[in-house]
PDB file of C-alpha atoms in Angstrom:
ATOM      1  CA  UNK A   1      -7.450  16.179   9.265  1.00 53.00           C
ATOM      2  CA  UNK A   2      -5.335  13.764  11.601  1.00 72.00           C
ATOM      3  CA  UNK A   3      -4.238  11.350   8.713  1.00 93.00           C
ATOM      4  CA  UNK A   4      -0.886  10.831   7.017  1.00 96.00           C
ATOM      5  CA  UNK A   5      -0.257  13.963   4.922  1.00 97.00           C
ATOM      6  CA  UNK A   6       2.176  14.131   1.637  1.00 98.00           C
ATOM      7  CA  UNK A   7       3.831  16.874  -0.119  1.00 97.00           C
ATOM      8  CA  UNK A   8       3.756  17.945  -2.477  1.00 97.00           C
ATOM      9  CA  UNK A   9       1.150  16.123  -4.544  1.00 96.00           C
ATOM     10  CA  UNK A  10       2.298  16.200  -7.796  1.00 97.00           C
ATOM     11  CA  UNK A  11       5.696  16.966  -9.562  1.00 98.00           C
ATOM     12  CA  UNK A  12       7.358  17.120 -12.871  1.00 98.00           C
ATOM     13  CA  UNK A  13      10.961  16.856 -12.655  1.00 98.00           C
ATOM     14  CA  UNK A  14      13.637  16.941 -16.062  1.00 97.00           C
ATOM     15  CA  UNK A  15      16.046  14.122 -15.959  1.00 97.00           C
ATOM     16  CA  UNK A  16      18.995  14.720 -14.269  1.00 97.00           C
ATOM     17  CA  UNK A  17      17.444  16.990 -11.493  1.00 98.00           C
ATOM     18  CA  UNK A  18      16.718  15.892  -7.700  1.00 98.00           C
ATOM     19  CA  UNK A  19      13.369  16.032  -6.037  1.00 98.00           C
ATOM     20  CA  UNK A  20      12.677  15.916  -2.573  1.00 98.00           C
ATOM     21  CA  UNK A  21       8.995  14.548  -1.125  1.00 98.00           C
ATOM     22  CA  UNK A  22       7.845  14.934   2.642  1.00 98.00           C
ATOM     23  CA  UNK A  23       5.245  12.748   4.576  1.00 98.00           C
ATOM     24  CA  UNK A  24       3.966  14.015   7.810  1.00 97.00           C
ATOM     25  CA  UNK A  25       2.833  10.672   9.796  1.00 96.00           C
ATOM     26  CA  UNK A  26      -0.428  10.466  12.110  1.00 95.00           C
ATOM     27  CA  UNK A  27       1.246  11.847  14.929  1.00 91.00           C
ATOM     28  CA  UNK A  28       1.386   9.110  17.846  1.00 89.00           C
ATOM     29  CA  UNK A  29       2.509   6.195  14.950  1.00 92.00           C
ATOM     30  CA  UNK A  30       6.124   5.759  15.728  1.00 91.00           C
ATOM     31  CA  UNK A  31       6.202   3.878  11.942  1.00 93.00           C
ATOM     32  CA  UNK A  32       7.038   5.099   8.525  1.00 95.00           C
ATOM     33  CA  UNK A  33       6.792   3.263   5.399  1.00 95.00           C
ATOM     34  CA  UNK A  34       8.052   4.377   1.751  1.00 96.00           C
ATOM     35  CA  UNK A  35       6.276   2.518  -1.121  1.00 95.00           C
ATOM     36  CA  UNK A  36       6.392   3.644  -4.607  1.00 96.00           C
ATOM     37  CA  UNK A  37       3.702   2.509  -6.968  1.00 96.00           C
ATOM     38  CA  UNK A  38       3.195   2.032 -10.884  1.00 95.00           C
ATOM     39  CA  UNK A  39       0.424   2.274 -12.657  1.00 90.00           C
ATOM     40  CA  UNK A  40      -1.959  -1.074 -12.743  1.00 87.00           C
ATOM     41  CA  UNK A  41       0.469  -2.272  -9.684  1.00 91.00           C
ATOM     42  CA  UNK A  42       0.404  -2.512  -6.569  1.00 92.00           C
ATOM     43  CA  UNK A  43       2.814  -1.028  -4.100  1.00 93.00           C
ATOM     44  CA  UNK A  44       6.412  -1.654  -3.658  1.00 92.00           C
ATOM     45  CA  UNK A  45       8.270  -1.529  -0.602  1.00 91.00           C
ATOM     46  CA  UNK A  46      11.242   0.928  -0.621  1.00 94.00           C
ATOM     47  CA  UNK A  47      11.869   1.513   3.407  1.00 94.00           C
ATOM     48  CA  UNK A  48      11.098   2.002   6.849  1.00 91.00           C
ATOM     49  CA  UNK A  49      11.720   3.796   9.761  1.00 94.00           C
ATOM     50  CA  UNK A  50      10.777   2.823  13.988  1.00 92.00           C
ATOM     51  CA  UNK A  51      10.830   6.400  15.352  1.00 93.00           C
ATOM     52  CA  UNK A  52      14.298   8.088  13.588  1.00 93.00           C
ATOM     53  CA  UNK A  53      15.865   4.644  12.454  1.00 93.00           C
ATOM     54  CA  UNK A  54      15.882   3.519   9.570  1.00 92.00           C
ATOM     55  CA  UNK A  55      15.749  -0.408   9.738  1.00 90.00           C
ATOM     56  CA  UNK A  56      15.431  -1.620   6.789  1.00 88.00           C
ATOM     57  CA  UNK A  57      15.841  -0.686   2.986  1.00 90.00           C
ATOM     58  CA  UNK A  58      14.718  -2.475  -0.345  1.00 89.00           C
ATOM     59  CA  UNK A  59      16.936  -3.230  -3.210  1.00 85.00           C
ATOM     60  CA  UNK A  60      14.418  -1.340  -5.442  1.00 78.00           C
ATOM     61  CA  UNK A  61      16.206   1.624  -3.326  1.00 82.00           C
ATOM     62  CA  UNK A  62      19.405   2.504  -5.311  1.00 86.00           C
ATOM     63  CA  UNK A  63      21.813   4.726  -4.043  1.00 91.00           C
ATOM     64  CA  UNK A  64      20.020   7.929  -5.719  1.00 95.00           C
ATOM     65  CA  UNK A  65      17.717   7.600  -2.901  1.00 96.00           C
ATOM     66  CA  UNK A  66      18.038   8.544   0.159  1.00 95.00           C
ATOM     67  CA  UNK A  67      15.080   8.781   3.255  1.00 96.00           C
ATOM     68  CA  UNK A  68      15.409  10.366   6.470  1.00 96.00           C
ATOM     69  CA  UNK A  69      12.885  10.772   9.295  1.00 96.00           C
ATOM     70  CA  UNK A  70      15.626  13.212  11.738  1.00 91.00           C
ATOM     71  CA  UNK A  71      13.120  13.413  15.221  1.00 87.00           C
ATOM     72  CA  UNK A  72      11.143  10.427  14.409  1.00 86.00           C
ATOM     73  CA  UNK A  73       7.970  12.545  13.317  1.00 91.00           C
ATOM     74  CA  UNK A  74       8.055  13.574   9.694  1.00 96.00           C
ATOM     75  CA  UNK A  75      10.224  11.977   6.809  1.00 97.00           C
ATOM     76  CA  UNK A  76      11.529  12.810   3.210  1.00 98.00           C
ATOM     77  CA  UNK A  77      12.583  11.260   0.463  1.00 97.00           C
ATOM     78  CA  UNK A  78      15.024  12.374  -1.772  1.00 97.00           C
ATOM     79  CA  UNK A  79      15.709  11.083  -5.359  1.00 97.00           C
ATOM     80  CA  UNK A  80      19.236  12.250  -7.007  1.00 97.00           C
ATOM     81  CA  UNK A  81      19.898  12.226 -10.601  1.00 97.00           C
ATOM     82  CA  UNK A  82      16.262  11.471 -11.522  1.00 97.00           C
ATOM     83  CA  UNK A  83      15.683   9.077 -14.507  1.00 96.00           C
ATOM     84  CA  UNK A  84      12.525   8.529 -16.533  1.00 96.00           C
ATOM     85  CA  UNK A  85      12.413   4.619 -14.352  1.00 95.00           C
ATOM     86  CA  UNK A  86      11.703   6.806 -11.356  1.00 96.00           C
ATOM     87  CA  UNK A  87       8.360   8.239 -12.564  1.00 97.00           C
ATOM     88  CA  UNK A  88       5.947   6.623 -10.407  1.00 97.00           C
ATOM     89  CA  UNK A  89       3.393   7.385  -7.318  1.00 97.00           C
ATOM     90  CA  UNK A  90       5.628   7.574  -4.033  1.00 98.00           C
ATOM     91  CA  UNK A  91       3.208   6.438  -1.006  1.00 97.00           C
ATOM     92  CA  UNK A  92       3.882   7.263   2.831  1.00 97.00           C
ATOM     93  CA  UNK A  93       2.466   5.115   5.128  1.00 96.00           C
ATOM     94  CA  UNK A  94       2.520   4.701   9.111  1.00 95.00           C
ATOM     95  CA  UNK A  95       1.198   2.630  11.729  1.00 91.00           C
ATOM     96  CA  UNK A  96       2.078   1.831  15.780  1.00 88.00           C
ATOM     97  CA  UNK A  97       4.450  -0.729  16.538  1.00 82.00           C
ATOM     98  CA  UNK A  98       4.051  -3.946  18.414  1.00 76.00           C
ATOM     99  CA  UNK A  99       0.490  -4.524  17.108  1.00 77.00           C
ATOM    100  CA  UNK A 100       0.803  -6.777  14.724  1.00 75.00           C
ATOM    101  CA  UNK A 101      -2.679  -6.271  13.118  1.00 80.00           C
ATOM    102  CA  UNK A 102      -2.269  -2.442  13.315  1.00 83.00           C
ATOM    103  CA  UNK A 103      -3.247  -1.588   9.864  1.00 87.00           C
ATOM    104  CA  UNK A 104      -1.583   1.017   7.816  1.00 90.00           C
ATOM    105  CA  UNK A 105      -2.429   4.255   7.230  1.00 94.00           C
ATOM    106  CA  UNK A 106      -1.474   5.691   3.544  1.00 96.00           C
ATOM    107  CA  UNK A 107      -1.524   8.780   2.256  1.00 97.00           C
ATOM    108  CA  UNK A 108      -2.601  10.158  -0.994  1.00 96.00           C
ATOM    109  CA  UNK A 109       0.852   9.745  -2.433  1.00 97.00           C
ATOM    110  CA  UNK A 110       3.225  12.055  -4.357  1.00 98.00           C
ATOM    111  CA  UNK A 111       3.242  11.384  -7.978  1.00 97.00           C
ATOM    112  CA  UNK A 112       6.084  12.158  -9.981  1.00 98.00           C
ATOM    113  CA  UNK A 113       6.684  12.702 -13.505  1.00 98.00           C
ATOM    114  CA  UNK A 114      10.636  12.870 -14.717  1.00 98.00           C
ATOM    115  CA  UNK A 115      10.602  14.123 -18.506  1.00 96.00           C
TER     116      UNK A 115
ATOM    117  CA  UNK B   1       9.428 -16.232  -2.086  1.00 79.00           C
ATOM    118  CA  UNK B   2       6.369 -14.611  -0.668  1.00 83.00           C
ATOM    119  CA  UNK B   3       3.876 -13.721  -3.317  1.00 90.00           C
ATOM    120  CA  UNK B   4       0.326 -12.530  -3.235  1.00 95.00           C
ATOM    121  CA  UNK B   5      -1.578 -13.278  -6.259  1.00 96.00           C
ATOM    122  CA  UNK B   6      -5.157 -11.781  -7.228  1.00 97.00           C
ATOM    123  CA  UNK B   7      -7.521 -12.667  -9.720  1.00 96.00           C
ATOM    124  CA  UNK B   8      -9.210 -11.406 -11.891  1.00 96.00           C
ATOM    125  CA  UNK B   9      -6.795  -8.223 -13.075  1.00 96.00           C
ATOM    126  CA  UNK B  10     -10.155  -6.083 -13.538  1.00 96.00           C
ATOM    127  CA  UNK B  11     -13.614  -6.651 -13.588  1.00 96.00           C
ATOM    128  CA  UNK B  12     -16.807  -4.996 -15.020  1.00 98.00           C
ATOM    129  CA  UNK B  13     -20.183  -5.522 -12.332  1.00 97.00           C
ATOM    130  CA  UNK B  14     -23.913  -3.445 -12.994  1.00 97.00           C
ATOM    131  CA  UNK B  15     -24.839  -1.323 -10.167  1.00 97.00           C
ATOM    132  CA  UNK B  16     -26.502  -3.146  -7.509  1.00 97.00           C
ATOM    133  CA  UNK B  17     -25.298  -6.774  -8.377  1.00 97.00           C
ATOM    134  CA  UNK B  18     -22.577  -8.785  -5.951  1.00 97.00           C
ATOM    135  CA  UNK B  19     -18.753  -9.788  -7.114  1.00 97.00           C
ATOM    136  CA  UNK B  20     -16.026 -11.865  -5.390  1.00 98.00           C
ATOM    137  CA  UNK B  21     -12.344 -11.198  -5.464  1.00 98.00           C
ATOM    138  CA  UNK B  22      -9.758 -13.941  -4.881  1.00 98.00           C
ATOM    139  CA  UNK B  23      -6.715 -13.819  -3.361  1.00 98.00           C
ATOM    140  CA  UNK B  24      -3.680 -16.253  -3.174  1.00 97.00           C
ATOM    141  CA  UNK B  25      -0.681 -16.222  -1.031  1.00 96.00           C
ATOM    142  CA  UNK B  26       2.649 -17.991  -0.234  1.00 93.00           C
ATOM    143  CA  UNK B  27       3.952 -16.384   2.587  1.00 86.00           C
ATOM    144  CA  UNK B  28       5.433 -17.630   5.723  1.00 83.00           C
ATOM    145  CA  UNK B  29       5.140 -17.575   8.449  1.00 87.00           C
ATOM    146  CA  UNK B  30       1.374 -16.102   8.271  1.00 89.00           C
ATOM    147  CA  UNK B  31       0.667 -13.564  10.243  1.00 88.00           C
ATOM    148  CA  UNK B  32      -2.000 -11.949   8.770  1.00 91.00           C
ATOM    149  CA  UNK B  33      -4.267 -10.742   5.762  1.00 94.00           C
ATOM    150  CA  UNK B  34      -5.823  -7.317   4.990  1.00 95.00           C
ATOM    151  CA  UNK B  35      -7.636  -6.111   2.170  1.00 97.00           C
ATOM    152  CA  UNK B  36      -7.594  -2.596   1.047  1.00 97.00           C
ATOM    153  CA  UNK B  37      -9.763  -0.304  -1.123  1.00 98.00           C
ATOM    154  CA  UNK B  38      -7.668   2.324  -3.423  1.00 97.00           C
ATOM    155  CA  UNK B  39      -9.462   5.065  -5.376  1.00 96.00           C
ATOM    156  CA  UNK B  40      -7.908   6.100  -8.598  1.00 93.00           C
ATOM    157  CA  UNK B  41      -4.700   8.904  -7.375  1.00 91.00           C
ATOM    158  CA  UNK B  42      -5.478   8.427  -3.498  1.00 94.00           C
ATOM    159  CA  UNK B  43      -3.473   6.315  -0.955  1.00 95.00           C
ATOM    160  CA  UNK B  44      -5.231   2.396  -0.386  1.00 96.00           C
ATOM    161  CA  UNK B  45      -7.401   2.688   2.694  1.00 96.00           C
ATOM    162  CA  UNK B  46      -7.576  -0.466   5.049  1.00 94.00           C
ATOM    163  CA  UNK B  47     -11.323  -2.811   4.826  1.00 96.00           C
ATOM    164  CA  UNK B  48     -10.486  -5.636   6.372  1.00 95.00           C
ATOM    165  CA  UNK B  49      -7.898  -7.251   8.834  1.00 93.00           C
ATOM    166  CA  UNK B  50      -8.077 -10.625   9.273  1.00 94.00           C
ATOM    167  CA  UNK B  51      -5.604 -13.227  11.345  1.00 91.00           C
ATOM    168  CA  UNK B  52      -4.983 -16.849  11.422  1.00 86.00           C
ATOM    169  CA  UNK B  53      -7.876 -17.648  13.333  1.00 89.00           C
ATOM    170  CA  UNK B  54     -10.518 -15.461  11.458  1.00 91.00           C
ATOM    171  CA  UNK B  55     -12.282 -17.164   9.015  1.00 93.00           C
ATOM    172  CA  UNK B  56     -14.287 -13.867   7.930  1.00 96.00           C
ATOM    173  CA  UNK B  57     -14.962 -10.763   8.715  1.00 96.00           C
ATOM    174  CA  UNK B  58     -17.394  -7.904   7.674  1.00 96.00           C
ATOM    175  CA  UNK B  59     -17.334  -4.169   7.119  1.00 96.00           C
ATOM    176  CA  UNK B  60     -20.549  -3.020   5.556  1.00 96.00           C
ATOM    177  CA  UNK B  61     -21.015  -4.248   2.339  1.00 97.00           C
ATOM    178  CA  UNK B  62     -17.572  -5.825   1.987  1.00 98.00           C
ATOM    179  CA  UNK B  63     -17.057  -9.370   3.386  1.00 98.00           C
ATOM    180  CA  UNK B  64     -13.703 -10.811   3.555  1.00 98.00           C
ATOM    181  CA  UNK B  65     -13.088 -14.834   4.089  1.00 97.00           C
ATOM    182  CA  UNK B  66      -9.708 -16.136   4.774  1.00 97.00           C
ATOM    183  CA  UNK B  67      -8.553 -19.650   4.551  1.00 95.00           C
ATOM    184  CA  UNK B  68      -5.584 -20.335   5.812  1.00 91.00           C
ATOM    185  CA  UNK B  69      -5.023 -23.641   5.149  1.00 92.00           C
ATOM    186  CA  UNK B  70      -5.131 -23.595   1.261  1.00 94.00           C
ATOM    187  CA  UNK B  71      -3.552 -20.149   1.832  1.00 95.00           C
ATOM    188  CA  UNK B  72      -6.421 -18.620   0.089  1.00 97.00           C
ATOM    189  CA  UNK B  73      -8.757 -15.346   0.597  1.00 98.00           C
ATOM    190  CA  UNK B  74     -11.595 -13.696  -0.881  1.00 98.00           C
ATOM    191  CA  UNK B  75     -13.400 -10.578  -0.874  1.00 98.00           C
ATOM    192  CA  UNK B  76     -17.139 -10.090  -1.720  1.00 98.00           C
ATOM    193  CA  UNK B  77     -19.108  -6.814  -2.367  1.00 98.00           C
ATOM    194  CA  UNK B  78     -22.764  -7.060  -1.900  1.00 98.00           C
ATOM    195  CA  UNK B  79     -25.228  -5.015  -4.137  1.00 97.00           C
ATOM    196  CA  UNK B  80     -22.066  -2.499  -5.816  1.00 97.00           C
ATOM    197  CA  UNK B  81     -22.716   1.107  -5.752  1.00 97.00           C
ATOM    198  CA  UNK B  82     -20.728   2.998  -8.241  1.00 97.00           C
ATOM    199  CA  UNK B  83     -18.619   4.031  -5.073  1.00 97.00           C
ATOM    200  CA  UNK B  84     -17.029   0.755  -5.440  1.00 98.00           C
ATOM    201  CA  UNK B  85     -14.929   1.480  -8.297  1.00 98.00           C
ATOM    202  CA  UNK B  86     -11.800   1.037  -7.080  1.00 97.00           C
ATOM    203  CA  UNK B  87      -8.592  -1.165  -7.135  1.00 97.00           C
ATOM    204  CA  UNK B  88      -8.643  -4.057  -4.464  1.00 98.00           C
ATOM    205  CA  UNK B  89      -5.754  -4.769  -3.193  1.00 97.00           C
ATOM    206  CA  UNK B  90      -5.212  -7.777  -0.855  1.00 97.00           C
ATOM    207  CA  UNK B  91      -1.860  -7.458   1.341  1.00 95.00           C
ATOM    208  CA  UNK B  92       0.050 -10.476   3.369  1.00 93.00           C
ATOM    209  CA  UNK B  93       1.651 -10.213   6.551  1.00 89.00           C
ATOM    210  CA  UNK B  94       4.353 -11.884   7.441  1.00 85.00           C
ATOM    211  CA  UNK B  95       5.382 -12.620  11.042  1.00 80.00           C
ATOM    212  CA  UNK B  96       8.794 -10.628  10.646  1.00 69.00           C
ATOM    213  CA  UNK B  97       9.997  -7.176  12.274  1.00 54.00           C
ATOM    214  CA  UNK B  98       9.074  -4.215  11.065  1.00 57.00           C
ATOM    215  CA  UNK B  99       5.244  -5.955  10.211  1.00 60.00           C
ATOM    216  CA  UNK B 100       6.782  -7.104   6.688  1.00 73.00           C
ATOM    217  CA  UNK B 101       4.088  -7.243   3.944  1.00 87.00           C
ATOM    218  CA  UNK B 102       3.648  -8.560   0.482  1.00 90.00           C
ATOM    219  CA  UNK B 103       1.325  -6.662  -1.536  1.00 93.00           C
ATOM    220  CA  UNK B 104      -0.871  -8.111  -4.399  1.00 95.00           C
ATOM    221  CA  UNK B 105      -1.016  -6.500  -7.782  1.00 94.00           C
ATOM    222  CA  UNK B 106      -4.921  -5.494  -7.092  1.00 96.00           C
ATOM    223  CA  UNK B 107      -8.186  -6.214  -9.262  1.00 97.00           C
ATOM    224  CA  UNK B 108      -9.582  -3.309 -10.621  1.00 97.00           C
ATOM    225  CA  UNK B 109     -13.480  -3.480 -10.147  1.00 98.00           C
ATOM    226  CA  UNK B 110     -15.685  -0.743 -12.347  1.00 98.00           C
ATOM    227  CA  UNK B 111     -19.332  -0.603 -11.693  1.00 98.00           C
ATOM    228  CA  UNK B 112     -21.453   0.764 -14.301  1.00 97.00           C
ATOM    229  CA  UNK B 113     -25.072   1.972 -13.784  1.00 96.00           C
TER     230      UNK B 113
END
């Protein structure tokens, strides 16, 4: 399976704690995209990354979270201080740059439940 | 403020009969418009890509109009199989870096047999 791949899948996190979620990208997409999504919604943007930079960032991105994407292949996303807001589906998504109707590959999401 | 509306919020079809699925927009400058089919706890999967010039555009049983001049789009699904129960959710491109999108808040479509 070449697609974009998340881990994990699902996780149940107490308030308070930190979670971290990975997304492996289809390998030659130099793109990343964070989206989180609630139920009956659709998805939100929360960042993006060209290779390792990060260039740009949502307000819906508060200072508990962070992303990273360190050799421009996989990323994370971390979450500190978790509240019961943050309970959502967290979607990874990448694509190739400088085609504008390059369409965007998603993967099945990490789906987090802070209790 | 780009927005991307859709109508209706959810819809009921029988097995085997057609729908349509509208889509508004205000965002500028267009770039393009893409429709995309999400199964319940799975990532949205691409149908459709469609640019200024395209005034449809077909894949399978899942046709796709676009016009851009009342900044409208729609999204028809011929004889529904109960495959098709899914969310719908149409997606605006604006000409920006980083291939900036606006995302719609989806119509959820379940076909009964």
């Amino acid at each position: 399976d070449t697609g974009v791949s998340q881990n994990p899948r699902h996780k149940i996190t107490k308030r308070g704690q930190n979670v971290t979620f990975r997304c492996d990208p289809i390998s030659e997409h130099n793109r990343l995209y964070w989206y989180r999504q609630t139920l009956g919604q659709g998805p939100e943007f929360l960042t993006y990354f060209q290779n390792e930079a990060q260039l740009e960032k949502s307000r819906l991105l508060s200072d508990r979270f962070s992303a990273e994407r360190p050799k421009g292949s996989f990323s994370t996303l971390e979450i500190q201080r978790t509240e019961q807001g943050d309970s959502a589906m967290y979607l990874c998504a990448s694509s190739l740059s400088g085609v504008p109707t390059s369409p965007l590959h998603f993967g099945n999401g990490t789906r987090l439940t802070v209790t | 403020k780009n927005q991307v509306e859709q109508s209706p919020q959810s819809l009921i079809i029988l097995e085997g009969k057609n729908c349509t699925l509208q889509c508004n927009y205000t965002v500028s400058p267009f770039s393009n418009l893409r429709w995309y089919k999400q199964d319940t706890g799975r990532g949205p999967v691409s149908l459709t890509i469609m640019t200024f010039s395209e005034n449809t555009k077909s894949n399978g049983r899942y046709t796709a109009t676009l016009d851009a001049d009342t900044k409208q789009s729609s999204l028809h699904i011929t004889a529904s199989q109960l495959s098709d129960s899914a969310s719908y959710i149409c997606v605006v491109s604006a000409q920006a870096a980083g291939n900036k999108l606006t995302f719609g808040g989806g119509t959820r479509v379940l076909v009964k047999p």
